[in-house]
Tab-separated table of C-alpha atoms in Angstrom:
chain	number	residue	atom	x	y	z
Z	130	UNK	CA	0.000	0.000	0.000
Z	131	UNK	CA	1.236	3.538	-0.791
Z	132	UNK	CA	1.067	6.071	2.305
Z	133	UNK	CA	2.880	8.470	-0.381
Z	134	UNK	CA	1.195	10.058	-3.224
Z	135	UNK	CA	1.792	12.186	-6.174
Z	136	UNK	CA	-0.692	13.979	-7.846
Z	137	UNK	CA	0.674	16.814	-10.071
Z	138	UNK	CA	-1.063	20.194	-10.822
Z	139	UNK	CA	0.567	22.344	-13.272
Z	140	UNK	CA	3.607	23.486	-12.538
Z	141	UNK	CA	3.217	21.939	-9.363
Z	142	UNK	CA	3.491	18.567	-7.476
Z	143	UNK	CA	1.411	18.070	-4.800
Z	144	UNK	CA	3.487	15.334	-2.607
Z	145	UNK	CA	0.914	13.796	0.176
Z	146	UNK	CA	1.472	11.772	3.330
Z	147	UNK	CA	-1.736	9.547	4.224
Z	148	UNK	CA	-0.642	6.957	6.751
Z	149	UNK	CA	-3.551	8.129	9.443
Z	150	UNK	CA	-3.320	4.978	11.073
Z	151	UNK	CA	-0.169	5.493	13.001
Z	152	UNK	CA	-0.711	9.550	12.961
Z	153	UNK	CA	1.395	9.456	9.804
Z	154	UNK	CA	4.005	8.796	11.672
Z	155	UNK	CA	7.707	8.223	9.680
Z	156	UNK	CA	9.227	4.572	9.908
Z	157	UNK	CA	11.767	2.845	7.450
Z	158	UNK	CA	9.369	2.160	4.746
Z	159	UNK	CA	7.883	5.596	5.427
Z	160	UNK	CA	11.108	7.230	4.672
Z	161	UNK	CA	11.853	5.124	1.739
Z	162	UNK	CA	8.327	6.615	0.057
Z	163	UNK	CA	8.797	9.805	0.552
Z	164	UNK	CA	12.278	9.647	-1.314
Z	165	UNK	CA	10.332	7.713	-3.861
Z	166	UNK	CA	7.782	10.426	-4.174
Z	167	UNK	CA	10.361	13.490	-4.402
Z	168	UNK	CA	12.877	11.513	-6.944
Z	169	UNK	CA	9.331	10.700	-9.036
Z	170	UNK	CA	8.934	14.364	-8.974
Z	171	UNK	CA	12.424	14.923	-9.850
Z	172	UNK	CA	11.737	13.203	-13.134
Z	173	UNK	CA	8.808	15.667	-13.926
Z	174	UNK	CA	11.047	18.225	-15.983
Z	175	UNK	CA	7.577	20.755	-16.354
Z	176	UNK	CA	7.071	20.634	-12.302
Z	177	UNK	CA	8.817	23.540	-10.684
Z	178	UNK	CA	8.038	23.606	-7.559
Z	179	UNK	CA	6.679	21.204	-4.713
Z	180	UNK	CA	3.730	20.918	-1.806
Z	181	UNK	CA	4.627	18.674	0.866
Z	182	UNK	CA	1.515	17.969	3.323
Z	183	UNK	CA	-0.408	15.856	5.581
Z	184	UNK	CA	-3.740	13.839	5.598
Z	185	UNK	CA	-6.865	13.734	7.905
Z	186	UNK	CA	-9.286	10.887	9.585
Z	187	UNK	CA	-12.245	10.656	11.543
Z	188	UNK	CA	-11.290	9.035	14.771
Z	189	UNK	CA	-14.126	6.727	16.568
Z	190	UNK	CA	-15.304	9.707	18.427
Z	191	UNK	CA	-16.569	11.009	15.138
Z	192	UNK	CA	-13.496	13.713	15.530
Z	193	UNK	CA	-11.273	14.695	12.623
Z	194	UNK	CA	-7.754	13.994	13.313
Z	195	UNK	CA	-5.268	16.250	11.391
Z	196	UNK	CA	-1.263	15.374	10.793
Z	197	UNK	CA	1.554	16.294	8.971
Z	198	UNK	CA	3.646	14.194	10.909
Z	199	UNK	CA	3.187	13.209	14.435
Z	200	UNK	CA	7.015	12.203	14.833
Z	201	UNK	CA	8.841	9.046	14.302
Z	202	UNK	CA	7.137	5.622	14.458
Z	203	UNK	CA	7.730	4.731	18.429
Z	204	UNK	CA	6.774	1.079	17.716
Z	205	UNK	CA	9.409	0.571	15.211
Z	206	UNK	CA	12.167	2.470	17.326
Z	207	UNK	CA	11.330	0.681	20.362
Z	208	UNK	CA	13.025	-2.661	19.667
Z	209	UNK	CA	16.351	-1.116	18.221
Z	210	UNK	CA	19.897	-1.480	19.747
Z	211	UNK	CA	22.504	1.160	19.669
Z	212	UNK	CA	23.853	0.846	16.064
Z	213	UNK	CA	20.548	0.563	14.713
Z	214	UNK	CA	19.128	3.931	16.234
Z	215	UNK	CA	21.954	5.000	14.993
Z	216	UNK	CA	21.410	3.696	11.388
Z	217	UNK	CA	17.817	5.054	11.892
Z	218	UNK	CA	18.343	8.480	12.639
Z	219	UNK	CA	21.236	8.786	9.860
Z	220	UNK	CA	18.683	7.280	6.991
Z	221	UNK	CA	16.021	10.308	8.118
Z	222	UNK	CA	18.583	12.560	8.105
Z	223	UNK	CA	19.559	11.418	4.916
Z	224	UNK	CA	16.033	11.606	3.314
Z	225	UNK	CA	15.830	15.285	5.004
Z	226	UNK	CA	18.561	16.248	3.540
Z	227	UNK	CA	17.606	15.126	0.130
Z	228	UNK	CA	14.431	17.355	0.267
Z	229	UNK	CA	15.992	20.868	1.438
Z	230	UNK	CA	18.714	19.826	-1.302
Z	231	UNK	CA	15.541	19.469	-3.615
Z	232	UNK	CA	16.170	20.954	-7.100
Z	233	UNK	CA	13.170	22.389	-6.480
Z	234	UNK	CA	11.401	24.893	-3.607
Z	235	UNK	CA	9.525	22.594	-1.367
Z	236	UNK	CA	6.726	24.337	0.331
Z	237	UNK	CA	5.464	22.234	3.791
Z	238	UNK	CA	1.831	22.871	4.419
Z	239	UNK	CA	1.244	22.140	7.835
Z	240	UNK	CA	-2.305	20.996	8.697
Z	241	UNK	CA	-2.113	19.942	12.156
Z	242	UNK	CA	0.443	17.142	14.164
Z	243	UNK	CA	4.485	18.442	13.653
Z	244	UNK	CA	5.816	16.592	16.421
Z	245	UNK	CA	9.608	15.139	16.379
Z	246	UNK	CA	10.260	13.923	12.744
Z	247	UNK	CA	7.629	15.726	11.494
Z	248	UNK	CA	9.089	19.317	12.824
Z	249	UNK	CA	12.517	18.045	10.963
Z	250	UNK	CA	10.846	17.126	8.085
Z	251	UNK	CA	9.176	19.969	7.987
Z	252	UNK	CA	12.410	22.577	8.267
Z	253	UNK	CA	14.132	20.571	5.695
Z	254	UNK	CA	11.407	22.261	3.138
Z	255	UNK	CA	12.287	25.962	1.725
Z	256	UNK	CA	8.638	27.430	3.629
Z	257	UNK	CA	6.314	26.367	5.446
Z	258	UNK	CA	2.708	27.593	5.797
Z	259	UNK	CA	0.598	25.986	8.759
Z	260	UNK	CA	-3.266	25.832	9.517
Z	261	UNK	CA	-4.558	27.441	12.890
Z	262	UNK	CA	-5.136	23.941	14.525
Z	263	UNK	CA	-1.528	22.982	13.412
Z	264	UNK	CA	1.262	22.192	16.563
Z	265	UNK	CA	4.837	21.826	16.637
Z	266	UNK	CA	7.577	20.362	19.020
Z	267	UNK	CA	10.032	18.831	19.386
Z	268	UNK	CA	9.627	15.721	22.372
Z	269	UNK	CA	11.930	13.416	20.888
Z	270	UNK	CA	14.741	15.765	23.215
Z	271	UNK	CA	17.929	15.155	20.950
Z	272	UNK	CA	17.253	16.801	17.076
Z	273	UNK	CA	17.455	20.250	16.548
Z	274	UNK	CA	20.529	21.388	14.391
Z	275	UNK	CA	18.020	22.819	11.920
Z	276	UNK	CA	16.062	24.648	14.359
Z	277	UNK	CA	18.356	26.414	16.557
Z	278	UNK	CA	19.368	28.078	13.019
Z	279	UNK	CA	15.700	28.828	12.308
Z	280	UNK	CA	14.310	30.495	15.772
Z	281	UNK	CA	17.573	31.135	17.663
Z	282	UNK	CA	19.419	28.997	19.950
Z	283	UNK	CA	17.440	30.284	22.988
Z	284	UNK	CA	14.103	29.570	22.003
Z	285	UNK	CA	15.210	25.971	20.540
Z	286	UNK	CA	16.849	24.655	23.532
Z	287	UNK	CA	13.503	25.628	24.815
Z	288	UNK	CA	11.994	23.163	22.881
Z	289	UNK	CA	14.312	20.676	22.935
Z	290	UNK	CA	15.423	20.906	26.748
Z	291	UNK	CA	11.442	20.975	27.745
Z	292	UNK	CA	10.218	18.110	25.419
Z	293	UNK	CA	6.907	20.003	24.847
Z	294	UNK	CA	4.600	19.366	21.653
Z	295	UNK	CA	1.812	21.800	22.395
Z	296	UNK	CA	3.587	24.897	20.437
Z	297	UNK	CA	0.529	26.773	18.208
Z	298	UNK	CA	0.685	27.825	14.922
Z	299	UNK	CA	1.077	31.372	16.508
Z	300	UNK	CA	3.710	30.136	18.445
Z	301	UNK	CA	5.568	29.069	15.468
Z	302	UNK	CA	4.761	32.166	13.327
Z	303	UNK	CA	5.995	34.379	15.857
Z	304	UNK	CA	8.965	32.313	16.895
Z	305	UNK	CA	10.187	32.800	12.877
Z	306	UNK	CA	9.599	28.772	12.344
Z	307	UNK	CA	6.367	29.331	10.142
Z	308	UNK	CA	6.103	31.794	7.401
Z	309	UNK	CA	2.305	32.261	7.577
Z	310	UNK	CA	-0.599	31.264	9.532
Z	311	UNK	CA	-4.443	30.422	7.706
Z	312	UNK	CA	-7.575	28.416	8.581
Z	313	UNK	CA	-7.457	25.273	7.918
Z	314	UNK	CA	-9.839	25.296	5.157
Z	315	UNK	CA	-8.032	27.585	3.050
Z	316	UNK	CA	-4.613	26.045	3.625
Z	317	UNK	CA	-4.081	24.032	0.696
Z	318	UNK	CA	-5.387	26.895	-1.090
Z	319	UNK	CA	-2.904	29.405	0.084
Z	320	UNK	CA	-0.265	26.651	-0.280
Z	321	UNK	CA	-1.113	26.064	-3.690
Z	322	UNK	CA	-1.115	30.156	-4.585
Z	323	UNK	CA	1.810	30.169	-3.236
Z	324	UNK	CA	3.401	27.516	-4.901
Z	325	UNK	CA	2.444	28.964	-8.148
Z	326	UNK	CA	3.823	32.359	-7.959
Z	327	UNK	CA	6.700	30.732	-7.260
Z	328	UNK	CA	6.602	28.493	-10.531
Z	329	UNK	CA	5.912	31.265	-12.575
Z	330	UNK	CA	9.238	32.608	-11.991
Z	331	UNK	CA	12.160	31.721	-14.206
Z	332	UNK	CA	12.715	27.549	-12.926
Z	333	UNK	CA	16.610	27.965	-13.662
Z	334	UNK	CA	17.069	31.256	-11.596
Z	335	UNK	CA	15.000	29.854	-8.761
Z	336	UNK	CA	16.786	26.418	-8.592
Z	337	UNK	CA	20.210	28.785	-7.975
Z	338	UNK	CA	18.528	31.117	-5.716
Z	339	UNK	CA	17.769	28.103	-3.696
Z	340	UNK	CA	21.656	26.630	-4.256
Z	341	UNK	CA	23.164	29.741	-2.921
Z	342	UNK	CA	21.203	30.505	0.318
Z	343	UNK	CA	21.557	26.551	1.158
Z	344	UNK	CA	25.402	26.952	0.208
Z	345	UNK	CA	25.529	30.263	2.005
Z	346	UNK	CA	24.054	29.818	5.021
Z	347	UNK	CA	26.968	26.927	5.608
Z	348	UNK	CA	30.230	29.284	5.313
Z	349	UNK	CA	30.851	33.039	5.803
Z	350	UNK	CA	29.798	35.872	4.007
Z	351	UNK	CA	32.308	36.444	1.523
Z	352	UNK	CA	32.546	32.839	0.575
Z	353	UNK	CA	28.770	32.840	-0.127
Z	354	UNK	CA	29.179	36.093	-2.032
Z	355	UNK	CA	31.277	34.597	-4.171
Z	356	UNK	CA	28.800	31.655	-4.573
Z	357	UNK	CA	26.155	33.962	-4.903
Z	358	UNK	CA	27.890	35.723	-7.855
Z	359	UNK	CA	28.712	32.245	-9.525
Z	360	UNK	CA	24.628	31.639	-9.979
Z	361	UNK	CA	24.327	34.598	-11.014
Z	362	UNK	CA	26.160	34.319	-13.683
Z	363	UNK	CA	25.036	30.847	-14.906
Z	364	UNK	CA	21.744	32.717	-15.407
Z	365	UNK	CA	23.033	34.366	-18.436
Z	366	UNK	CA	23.560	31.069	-20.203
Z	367	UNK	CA	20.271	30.219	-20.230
Z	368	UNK	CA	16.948	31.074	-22.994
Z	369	UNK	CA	15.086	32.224	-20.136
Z	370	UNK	CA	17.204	34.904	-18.507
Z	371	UNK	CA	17.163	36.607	-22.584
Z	372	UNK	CA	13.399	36.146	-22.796
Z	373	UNK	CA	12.641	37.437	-19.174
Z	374	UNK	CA	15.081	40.649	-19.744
Z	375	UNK	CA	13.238	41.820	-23.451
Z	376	UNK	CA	10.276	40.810	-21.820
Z	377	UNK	CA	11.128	43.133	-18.818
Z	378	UNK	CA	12.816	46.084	-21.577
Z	379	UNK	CA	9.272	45.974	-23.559
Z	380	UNK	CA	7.247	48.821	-22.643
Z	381	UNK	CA	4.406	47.198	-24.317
Z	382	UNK	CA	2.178	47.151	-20.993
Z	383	UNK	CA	-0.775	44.868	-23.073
Z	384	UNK	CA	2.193	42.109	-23.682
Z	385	UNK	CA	1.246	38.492	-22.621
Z	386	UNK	CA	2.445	37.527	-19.250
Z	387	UNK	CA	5.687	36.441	-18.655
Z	388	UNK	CA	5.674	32.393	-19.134
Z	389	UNK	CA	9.718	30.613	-18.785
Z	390	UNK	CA	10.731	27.611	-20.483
Z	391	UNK	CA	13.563	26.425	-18.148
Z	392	UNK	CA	16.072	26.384	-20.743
């Protein structure tokens, strides 16, 4: 069974996590579909930018149950030794790092559980947007590399030190982990809206945008100038940054929209 799915609109991919049974919760196999899902996207050369999200149930109380991710499978990590936490936690870094090294922006739309994994998973995408009911933590107490560099290393050995998962989506927005805050029923909407602006940019330029912040928030300044300057310069090698330029020079104010060929 697939607790991963695809489903492309556009310009964008729409990458879904609907294991509700365990909370979505990330195990082995889990982690081994999501890479599946982001290196099927990877082979969509028209898709230029990504939604990550979560699914919903109705638990027997008749309640709906919302979840990104509500942290690492427990019942799968319970039984391992040493080496194989070990082995465990370097795989999800591995898969974590493979999305915030995506060639493409990765926008996480948080609709409700971001506990543990889920808040890793989460950080490893280029924005996240989160619904009102959404919460975050971190009670695994051990992971937080990426968010000390995200809200400060005050407020995340907060988190981490305190083991708390009840942080709201306010909580998050104002702490600088969340980018923006919406009901829950216009999430995927604002997601989506989002997700296309960015795709309407030139998918070249963007992809080295993305390079260069990655690559420069990992040395010093003038290192990642220099980086910066590199992409830059790539640009001009390409179809698009010509078309976008006499596009942009063309006073013509009834011309078509801008529309990139990532070439």
């Amino acid at each position: 069974m697939t607790d991963v799915v695809v489903e492309k609109q556009g310009h964008v991919a729409v990458v879904k996590i609907e294991h509700m049974k365990a909370m979505n919760a990330l195990s082995t196999d889990m982690y081994a579909q999501l890479e599946e899902a982001f290196d099927e996207v990877a082979a969509m050369d028209d898709v230029y930018c990504v939604v990550l999200t979560g699914s919903s149930t109705v638990n027997k109380k008749g309640k709906t149950v919302n979840s990104f991710v509500a942290g690492a499978d427990i019942s799968e990590m319970s039984t391992k030794t040493c080496a194989e936490g070990k082995l465990f936690g370097n795989e999800s870094n591995r898969v974590c790092w493979k999305i915030e090294n995506f060639k493409r922006p990765v926008i996480a739309a948080i609709n409700g559980f971001c506990l543990g994994g889920g808040c890793e998973l989460a950080m490893a995408c280029d924005i996240i947007v989160a619904s009102e009911k959404a919460k975050f933590g971190q009670p695994e107490v051990g992971l937080g590399q990426r968010l000390a560099r995200l809200v400060g290393m005050g407020k995340a050995k907060e988190m981490l030190y305190t083991a708390r998962g009840n942080y709201s989506a306010q909580d998050a927005l104002d702490m600088g982990l969340v980018n923006y805050v919406y009901p829950l029923e216009s999430l995927m909407d604002e997601a989506m809206k989002l997700a296309n602006e960015i795709a309407a940019q030139a998918p070249i330029a963007v992809a080295l945008v993305k390079e260069a912040v990655n690559v420069g928030m990992q040395t010093d300044l003038n290192s990642a100038l220099k980086f910066e300057g590199n992409c830059f310069g790539q640009c001009f090698a390409t179809e698009d940054q010509k078309y976008g330029m006499a596009w942009f020079l063309d006073k013509n104010r009834d011309k078509p929209a801008k529309e990139f060929k990532n070439k």
